[in-house]
CSV table of C-alpha atoms in Angstrom, one decimal:
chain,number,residue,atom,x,y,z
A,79,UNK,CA,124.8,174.7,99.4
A,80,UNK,CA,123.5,171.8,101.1
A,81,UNK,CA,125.5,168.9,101.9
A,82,UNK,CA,123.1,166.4,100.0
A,83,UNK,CA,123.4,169.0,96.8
A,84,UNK,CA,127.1,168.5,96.7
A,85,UNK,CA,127.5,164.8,96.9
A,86,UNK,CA,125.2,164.6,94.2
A,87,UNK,CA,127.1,167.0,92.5
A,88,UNK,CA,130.1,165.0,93.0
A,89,UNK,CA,127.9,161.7,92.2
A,90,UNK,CA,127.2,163.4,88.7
A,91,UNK,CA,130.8,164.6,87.7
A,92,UNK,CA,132.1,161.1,89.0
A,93,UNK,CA,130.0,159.1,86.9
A,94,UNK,CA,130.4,161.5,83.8
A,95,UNK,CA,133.7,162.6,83.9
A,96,UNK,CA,135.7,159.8,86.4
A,97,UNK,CA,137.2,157.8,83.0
A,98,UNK,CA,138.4,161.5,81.4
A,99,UNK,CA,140.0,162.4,84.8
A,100,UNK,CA,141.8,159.2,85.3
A,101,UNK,CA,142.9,159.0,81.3
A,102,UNK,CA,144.8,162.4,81.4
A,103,UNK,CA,146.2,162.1,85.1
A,104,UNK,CA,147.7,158.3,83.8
A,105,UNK,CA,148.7,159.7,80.7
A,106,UNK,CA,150.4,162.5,82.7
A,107,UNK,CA,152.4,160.4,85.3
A,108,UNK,CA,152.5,157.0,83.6
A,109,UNK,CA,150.7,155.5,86.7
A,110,UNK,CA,147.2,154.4,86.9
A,111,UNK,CA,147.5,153.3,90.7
A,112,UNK,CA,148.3,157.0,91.3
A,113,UNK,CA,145.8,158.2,89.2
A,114,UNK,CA,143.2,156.2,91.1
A,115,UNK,CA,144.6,157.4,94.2
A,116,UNK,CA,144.4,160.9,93.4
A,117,UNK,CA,141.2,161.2,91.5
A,118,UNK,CA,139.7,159.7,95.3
A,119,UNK,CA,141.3,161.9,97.0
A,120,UNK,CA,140.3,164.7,95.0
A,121,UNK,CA,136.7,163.6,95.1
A,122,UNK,CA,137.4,163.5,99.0
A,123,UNK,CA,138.2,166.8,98.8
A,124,UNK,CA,135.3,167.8,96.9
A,125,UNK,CA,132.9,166.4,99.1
A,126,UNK,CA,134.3,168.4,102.0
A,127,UNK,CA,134.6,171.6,100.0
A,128,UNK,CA,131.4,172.3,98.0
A,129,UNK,CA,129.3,172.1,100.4
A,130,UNK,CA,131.1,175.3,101.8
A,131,UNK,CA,132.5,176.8,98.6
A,132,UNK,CA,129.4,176.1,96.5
A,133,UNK,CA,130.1,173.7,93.1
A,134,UNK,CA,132.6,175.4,91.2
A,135,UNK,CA,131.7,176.4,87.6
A,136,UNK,CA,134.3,174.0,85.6
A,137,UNK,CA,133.5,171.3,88.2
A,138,UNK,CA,136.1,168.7,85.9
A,139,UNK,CA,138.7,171.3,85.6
A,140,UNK,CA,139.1,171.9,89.5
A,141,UNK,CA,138.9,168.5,90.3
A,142,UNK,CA,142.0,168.0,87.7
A,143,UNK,CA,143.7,170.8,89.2
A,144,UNK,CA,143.2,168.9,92.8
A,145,UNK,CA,144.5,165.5,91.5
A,146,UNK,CA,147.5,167.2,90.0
A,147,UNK,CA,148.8,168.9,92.9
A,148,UNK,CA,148.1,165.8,95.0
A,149,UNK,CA,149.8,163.3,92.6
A,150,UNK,CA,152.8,165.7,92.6
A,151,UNK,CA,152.8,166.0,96.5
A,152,UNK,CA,152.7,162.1,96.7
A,153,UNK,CA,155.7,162.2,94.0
A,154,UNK,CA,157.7,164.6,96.2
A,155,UNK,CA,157.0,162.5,99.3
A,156,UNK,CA,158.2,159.3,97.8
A,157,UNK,CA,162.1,158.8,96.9
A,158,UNK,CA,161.4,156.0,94.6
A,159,UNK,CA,159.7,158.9,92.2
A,160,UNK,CA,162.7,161.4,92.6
A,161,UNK,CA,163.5,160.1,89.1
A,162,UNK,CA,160.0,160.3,87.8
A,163,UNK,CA,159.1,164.3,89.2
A,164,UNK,CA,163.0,164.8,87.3
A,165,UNK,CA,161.4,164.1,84.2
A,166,UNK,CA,158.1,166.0,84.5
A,167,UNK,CA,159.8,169.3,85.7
A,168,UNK,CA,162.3,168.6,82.1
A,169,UNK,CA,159.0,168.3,80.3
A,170,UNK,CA,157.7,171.3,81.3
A,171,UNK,CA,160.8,173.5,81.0
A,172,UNK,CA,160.7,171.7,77.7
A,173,UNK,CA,157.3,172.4,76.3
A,174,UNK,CA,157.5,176.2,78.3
A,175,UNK,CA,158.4,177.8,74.7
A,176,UNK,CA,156.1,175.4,73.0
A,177,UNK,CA,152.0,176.0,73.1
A,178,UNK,CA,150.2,175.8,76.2
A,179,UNK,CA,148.9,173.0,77.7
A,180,UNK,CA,144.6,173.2,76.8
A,181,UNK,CA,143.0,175.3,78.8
A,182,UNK,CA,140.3,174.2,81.3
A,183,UNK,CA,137.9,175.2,78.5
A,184,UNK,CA,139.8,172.7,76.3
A,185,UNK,CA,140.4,169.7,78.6
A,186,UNK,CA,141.7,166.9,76.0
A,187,UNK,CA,139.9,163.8,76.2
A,188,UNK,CA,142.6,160.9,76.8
A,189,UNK,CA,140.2,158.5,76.9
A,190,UNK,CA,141.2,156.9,74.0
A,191,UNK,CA,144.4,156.5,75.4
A,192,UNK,CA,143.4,154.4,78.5
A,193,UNK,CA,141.1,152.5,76.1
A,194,UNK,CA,144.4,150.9,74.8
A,195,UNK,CA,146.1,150.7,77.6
A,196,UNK,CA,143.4,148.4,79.5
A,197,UNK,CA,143.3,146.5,76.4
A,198,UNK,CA,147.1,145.3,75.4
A,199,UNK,CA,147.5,142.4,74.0
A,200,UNK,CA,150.0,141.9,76.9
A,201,UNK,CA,147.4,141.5,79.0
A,202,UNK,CA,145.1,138.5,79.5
A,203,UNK,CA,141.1,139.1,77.9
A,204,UNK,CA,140.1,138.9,81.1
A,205,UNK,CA,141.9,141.5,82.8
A,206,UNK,CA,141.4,144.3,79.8
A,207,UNK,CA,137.5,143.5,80.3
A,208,UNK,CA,138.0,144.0,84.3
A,209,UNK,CA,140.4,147.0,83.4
A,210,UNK,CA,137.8,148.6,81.1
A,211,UNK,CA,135.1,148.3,83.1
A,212,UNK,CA,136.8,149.7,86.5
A,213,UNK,CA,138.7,152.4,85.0
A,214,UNK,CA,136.2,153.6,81.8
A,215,UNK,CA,132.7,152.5,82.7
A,216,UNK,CA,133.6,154.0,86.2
A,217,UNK,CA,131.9,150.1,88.5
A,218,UNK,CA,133.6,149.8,91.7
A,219,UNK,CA,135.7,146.3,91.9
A,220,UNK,CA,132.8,144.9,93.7
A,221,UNK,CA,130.6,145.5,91.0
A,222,UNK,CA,133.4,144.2,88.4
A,223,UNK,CA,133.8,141.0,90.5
A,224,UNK,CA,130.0,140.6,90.3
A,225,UNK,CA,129.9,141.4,86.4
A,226,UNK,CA,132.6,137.8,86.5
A,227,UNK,CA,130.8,136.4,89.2
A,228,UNK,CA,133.8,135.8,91.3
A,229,UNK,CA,134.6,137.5,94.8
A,230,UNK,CA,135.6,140.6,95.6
A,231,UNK,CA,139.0,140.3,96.8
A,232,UNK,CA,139.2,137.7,93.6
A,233,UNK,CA,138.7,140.6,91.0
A,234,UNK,CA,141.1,142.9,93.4
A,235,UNK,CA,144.0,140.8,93.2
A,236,UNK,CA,143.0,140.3,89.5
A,237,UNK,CA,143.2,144.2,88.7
A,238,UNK,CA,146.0,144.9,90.9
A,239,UNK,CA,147.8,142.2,89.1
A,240,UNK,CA,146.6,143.8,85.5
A,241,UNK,CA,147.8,147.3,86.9
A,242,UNK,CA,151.8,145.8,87.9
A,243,UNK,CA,151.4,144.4,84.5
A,244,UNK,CA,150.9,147.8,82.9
A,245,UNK,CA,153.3,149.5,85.4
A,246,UNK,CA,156.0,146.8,85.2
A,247,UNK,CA,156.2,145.9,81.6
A,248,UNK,CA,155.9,149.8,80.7
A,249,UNK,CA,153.0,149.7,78.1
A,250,UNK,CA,152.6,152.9,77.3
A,251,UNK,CA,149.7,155.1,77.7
A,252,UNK,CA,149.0,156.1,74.0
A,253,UNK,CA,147.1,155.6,70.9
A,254,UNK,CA,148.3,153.4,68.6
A,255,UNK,CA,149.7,155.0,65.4
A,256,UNK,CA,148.0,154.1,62.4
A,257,UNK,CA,149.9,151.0,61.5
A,258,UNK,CA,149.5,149.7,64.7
A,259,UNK,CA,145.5,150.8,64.7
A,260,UNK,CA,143.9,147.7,62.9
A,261,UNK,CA,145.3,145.6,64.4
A,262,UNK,CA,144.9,146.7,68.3
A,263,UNK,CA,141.2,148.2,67.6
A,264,UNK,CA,140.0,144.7,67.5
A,265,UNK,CA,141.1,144.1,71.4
A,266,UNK,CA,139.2,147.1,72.0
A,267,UNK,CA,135.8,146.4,70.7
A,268,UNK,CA,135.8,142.9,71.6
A,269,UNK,CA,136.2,144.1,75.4
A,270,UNK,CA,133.5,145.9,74.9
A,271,UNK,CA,131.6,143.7,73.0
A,272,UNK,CA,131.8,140.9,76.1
A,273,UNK,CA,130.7,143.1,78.4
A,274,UNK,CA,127.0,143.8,76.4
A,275,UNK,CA,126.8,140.2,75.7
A,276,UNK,CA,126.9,139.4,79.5
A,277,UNK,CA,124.2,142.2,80.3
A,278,UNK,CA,122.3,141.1,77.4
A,279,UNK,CA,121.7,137.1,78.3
A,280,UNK,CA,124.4,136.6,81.7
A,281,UNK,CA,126.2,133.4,81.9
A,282,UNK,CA,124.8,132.3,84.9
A,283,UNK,CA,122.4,133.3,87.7
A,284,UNK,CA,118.6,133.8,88.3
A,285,UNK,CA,118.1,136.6,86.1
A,286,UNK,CA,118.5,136.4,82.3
A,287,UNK,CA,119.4,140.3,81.8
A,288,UNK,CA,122.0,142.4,83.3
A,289,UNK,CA,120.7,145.6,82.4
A,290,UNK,CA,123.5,147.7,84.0
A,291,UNK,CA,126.5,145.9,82.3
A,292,UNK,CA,124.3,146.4,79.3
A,293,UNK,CA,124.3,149.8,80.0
A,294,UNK,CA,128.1,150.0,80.6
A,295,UNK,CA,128.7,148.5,77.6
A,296,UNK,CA,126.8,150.9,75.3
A,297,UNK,CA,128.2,153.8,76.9
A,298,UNK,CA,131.4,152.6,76.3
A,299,UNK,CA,130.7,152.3,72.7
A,300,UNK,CA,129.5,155.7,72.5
A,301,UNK,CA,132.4,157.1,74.1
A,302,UNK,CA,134.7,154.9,71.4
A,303,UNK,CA,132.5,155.8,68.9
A,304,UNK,CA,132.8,159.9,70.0
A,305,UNK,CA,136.9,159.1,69.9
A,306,UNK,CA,137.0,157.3,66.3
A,307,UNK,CA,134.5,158.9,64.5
A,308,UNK,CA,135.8,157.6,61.0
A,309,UNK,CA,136.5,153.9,62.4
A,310,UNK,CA,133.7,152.0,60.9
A,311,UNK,CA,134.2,149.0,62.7
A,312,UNK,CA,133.7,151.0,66.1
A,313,UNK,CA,130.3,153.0,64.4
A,314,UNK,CA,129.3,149.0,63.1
A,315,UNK,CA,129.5,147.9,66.9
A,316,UNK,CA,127.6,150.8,68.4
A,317,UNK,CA,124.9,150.3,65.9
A,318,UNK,CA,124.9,146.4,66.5
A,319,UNK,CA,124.7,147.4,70.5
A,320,UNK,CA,121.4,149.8,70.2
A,321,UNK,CA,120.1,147.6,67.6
A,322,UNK,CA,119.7,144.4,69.8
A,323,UNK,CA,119.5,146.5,73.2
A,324,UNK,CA,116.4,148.2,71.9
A,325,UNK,CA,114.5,144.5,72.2
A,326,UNK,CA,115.6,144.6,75.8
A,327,UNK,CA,111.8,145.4,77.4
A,328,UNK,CA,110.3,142.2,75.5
A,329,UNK,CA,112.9,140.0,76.3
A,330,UNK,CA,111.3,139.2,79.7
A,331,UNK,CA,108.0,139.1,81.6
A,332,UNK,CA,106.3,140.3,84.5
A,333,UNK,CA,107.9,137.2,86.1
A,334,UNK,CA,111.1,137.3,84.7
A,335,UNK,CA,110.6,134.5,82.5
A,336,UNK,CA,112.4,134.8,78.8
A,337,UNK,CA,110.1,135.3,75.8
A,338,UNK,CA,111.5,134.4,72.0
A,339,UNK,CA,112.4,136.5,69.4
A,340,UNK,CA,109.6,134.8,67.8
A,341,UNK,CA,107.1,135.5,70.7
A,342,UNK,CA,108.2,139.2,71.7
A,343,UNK,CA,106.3,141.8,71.7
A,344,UNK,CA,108.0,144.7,69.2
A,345,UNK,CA,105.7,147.4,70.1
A,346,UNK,CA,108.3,147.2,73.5
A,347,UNK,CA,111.0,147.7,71.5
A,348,UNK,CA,112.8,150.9,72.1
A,349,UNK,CA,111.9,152.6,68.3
A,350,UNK,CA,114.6,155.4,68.9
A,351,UNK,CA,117.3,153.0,69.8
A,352,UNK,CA,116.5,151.5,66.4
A,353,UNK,CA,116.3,154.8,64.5
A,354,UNK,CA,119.3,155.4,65.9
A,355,UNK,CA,121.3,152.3,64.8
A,356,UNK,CA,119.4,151.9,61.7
A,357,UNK,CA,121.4,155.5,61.0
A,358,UNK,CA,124.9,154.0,61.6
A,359,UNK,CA,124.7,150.7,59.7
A,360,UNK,CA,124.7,153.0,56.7
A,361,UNK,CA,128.2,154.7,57.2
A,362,UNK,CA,129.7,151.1,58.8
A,363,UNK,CA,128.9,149.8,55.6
A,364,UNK,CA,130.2,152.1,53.5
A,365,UNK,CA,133.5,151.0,51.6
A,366,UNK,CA,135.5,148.5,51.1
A,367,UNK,CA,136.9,145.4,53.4
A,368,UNK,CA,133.0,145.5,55.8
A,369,UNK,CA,134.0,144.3,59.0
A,370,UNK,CA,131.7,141.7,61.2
A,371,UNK,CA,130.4,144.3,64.0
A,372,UNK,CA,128.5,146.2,60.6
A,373,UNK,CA,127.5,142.9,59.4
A,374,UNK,CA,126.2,141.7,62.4
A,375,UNK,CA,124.6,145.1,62.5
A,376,UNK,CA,123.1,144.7,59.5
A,377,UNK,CA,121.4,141.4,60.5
A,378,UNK,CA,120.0,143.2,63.8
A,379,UNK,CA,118.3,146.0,61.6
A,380,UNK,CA,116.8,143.4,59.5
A,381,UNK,CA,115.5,141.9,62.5
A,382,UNK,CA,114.0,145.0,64.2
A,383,UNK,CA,112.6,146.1,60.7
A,384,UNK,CA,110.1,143.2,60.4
A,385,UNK,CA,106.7,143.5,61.6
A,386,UNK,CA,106.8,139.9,62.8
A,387,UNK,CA,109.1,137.0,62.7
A,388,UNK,CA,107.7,135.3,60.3
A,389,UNK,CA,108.2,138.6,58.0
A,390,UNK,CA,111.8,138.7,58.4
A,391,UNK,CA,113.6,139.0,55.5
A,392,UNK,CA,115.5,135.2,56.5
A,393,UNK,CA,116.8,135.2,52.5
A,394,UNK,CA,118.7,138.6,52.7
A,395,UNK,CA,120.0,137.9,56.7
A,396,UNK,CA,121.5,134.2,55.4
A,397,UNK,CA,123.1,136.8,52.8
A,398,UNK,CA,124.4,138.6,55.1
A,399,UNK,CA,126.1,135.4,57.4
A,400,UNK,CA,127.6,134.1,54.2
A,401,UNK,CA,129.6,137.8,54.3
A,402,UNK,CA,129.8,137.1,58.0
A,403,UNK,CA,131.7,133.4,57.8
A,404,UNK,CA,133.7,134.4,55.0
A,405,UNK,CA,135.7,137.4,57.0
A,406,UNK,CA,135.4,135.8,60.9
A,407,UNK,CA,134.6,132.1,60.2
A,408,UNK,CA,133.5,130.0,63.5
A,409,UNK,CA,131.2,127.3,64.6
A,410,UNK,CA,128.7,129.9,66.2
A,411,UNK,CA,128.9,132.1,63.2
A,412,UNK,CA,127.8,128.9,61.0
A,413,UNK,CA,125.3,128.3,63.7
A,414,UNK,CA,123.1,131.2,63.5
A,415,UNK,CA,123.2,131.1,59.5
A,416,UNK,CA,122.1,127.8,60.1
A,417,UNK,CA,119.1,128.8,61.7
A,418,UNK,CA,118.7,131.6,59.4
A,419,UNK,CA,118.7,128.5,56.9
A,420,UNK,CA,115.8,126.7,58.1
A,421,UNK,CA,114.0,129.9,58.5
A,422,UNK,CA,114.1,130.2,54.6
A,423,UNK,CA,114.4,126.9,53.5
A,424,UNK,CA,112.4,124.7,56.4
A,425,UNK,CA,113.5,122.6,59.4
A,426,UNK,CA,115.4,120.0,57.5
A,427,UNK,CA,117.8,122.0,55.7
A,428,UNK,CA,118.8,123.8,58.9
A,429,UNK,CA,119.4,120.5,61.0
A,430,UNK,CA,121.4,118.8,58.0
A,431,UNK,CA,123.7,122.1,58.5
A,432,UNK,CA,123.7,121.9,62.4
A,433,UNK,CA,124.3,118.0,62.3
A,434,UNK,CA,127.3,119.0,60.3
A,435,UNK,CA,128.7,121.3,63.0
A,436,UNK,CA,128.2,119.2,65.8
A,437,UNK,CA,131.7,117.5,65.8
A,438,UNK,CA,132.8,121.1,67.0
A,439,UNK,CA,133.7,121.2,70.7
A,440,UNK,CA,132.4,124.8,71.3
A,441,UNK,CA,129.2,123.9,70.5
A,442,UNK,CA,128.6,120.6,71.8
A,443,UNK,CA,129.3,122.3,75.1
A,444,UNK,CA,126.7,125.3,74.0
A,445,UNK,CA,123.3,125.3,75.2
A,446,UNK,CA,121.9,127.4,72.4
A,447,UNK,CA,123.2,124.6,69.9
A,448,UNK,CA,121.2,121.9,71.6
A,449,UNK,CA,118.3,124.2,72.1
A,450,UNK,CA,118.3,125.1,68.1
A,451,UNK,CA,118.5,121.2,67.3
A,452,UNK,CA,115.7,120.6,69.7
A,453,UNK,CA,113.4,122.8,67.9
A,454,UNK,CA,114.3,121.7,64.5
A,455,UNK,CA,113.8,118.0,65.3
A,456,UNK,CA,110.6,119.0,67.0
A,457,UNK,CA,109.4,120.8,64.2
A,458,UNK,CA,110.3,117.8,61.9
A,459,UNK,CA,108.3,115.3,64.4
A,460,UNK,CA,111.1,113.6,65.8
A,461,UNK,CA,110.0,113.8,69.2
A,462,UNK,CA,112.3,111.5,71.1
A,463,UNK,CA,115.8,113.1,69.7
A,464,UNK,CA,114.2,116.2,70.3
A,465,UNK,CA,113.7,115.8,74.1
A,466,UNK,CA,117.0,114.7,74.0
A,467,UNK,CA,118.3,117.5,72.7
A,468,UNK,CA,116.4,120.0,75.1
A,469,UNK,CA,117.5,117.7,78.1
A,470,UNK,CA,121.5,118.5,76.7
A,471,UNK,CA,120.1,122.1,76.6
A,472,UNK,CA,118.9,121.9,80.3
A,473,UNK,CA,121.7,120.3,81.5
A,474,UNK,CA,124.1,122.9,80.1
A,475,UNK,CA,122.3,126.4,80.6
A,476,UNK,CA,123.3,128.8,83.3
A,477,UNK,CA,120.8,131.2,84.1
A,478,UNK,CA,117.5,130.6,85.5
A,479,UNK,CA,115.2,131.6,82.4
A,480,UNK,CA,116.8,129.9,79.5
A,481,UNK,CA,116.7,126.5,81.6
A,482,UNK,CA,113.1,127.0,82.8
A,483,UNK,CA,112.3,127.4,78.6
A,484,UNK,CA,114.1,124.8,77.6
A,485,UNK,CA,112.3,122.8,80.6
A,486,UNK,CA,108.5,124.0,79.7
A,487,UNK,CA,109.3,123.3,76.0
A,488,UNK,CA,110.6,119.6,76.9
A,489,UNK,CA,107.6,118.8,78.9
A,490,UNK,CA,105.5,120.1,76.2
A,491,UNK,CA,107.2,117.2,74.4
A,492,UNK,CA,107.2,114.5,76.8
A,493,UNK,CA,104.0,115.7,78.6
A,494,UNK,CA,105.8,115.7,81.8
């Protein structure tokens, strides 16, 4: 086999299989810096082998085989794990009348395992988003420190910190039983809920789309979403993730300008993505106690069922943000219904609701609260508070194409 062959080979199993490989070596030794360590080496190894050998037919099964006898020869090497190997060779004389450990036909998936562990509450919501993305979406630190727009050895230190937390304060690699469940799952999908919302419009920067961290993130929902089938919180926020990626190729232009919901295209929009999410807002809602991924779901379908914008159905989706504040009230919750408002009911019933929210901090540092003002005051003829408001919009975006639109729709006010 050629050498090129194999590294993609290796490429493919990597990207695939990297997050299973490293959730059942940690879960197996406790350590997540020696699962890293190993799972490189044993890709090392790879590298050098198949080109010889040919790609093995269970390629994830000999890698694990690889990593295990490495991590053991590192445990053997190192006095400091005497005590640690001690307990491993009790396990197994232990569990050596018990059922076998699965087959390489039957690798368990601990995924869900390192899921939690990246996203205790011991550690900060930074770290369990930097965690997540290193060690389950598979992005090299680099690419994590470029996700937070920091440096490199800035996000190192930051997971390497994370990792002594995990190692130090001995949070255990395991699911949470199911009195523990509700309360943790929340961590879980809000990691991976921060991690879309940067690929879908990025904080700062000359680009307004991230389209690998968006990809990242709805991977990572289908993998939770494969793990907790019966979770409908986790099925409402893969639904919510397809449903507003699918608008993704209208979003921007052939200059890389942003274009409105209002002035997108929708024969862009990615129609399976929406099948497929329309098809999960059924089960999410199904029950009692909806949670506020499957009503935000539920909105996004109602979105990408219109045929235009001015066809949505804005009665039924300020419904649906009544549900919404009454089980996660916030100022950006009561934001959006207040521009669901004015949809329905016309400019000045929307502003009267935003002018009630603006004593909130969050959201007079927000540029979308400015920006929504601005067009509400606009559309009412106050042209002087509107500029205003688009000059507070200006001043406060990040990336690129949301200040050039709120800067095209100022002058188109001022006429400068």
């Amino acid at each position: 086999m050629s050498g090129g062959r194999a590294a993609r080979s290796v490429e493919a199993v990597f990207r695939e299989d990297r997050g299973r490989l490293l959730a059942l070596l940690a879960a197996r030794f406790g350590d997540l810096d020696l699962a890293e360590e190993v799972v490189s080496d044993a890709m090392e190894t790879a590298l050098q082998r198949w080109p010889v050998d040919g790609v093995p037919d269970k390629p994830l099964a000999w890698l694990l085989t690889v990593a295990r006898r490495k991590a053991l020869d590192r445990i053997r090497r190192d006095r400091a794990h005497a005590a640690r190997l001690a307990a491993l060779r009790a396990e197994g004389e232990r569990s050596a009348a018990s059922p076998a450990e699965p087959g390489f036909d039957d690798i368990p998936d601990e995924r869900l395992r390192l899921f939690f562990t990246c996203c205790h509450p011991a550690l900060p919501e930074e770290a369990r988003t930097a965690l997540m993305l290193r060690f389950l979406a598979g992005l090299t630190t680099p690419e994590v420190a470029r996700a937070f727009l920091v440096p490199p050895a800035t996000m190192a230190q930051r997971i390497v910190r994370a990792k002594r937390k995990i190692r130090d304060a001995r949070i255990p690699f395991r699911v949470p039983g199911p009195d523990e469940l509700p309360a943790r799952l929340p961590g879980v999908l809000r990691a991976v809920y921060l991690v879309f919302t940067e690929g879908y419009a990025a904080t700062f920067g000359d680009d307004l789309l991230r389209p690998g961290l968006a990809d990242e993130a709805v991977r990572l929902a289908r993998i939770l979403h494969g793990l907790l089938p019966e979770e409908r919180e986790v099925t409402g926020l893969l639904a919510l993730l397809l449903l507003t990626d699918a608008r993704r190729p209208a979003r921007v232009d052939a200059a890389g300008d942003q274009v409105l919901l209002e002035d997108q295209d929708r024969a862009l929009w990615d129609a399976d993505l929406i099948a497929e999410g329309q098809r999960l807002v059924v089960p999410a809602l199904t029950g009692p106690s909806v949670g506020p991924y499957a009503v935000q779901a539920a909105i996004a379908a109602l979105h990408d069922e219109a045929d235009c914008f001015d066809g949505t159905d804005w009665p039924q989706i300020v419904a649906l943000y009544d549900v919404l504040l009454r089980i996660e009230p916030s100022p950006l919750v009561a934001l959006n219904r207040a521009v669901a408002v004015a949809m329905r009911d016309g400019p000045g019933a929307g502003l009267a609701l935003m002018d009630d929210l603006s004593g909130a901090p969050e959201l007079r540092r927000y540029h979308l609260f400015h920006a929504a003002r601005a067009d509400l005051l606009g559309r009412l003829g106050r042209t002087g508070e509107a500029a205003d408001a688009y000059r507070a919009a200006v001043a406060l975006a990040g990336n690129e194409p949301e200040r050039a639109t709120f800067e095209r729709r100022l002058a188109g006010l001022t006429g400068r």
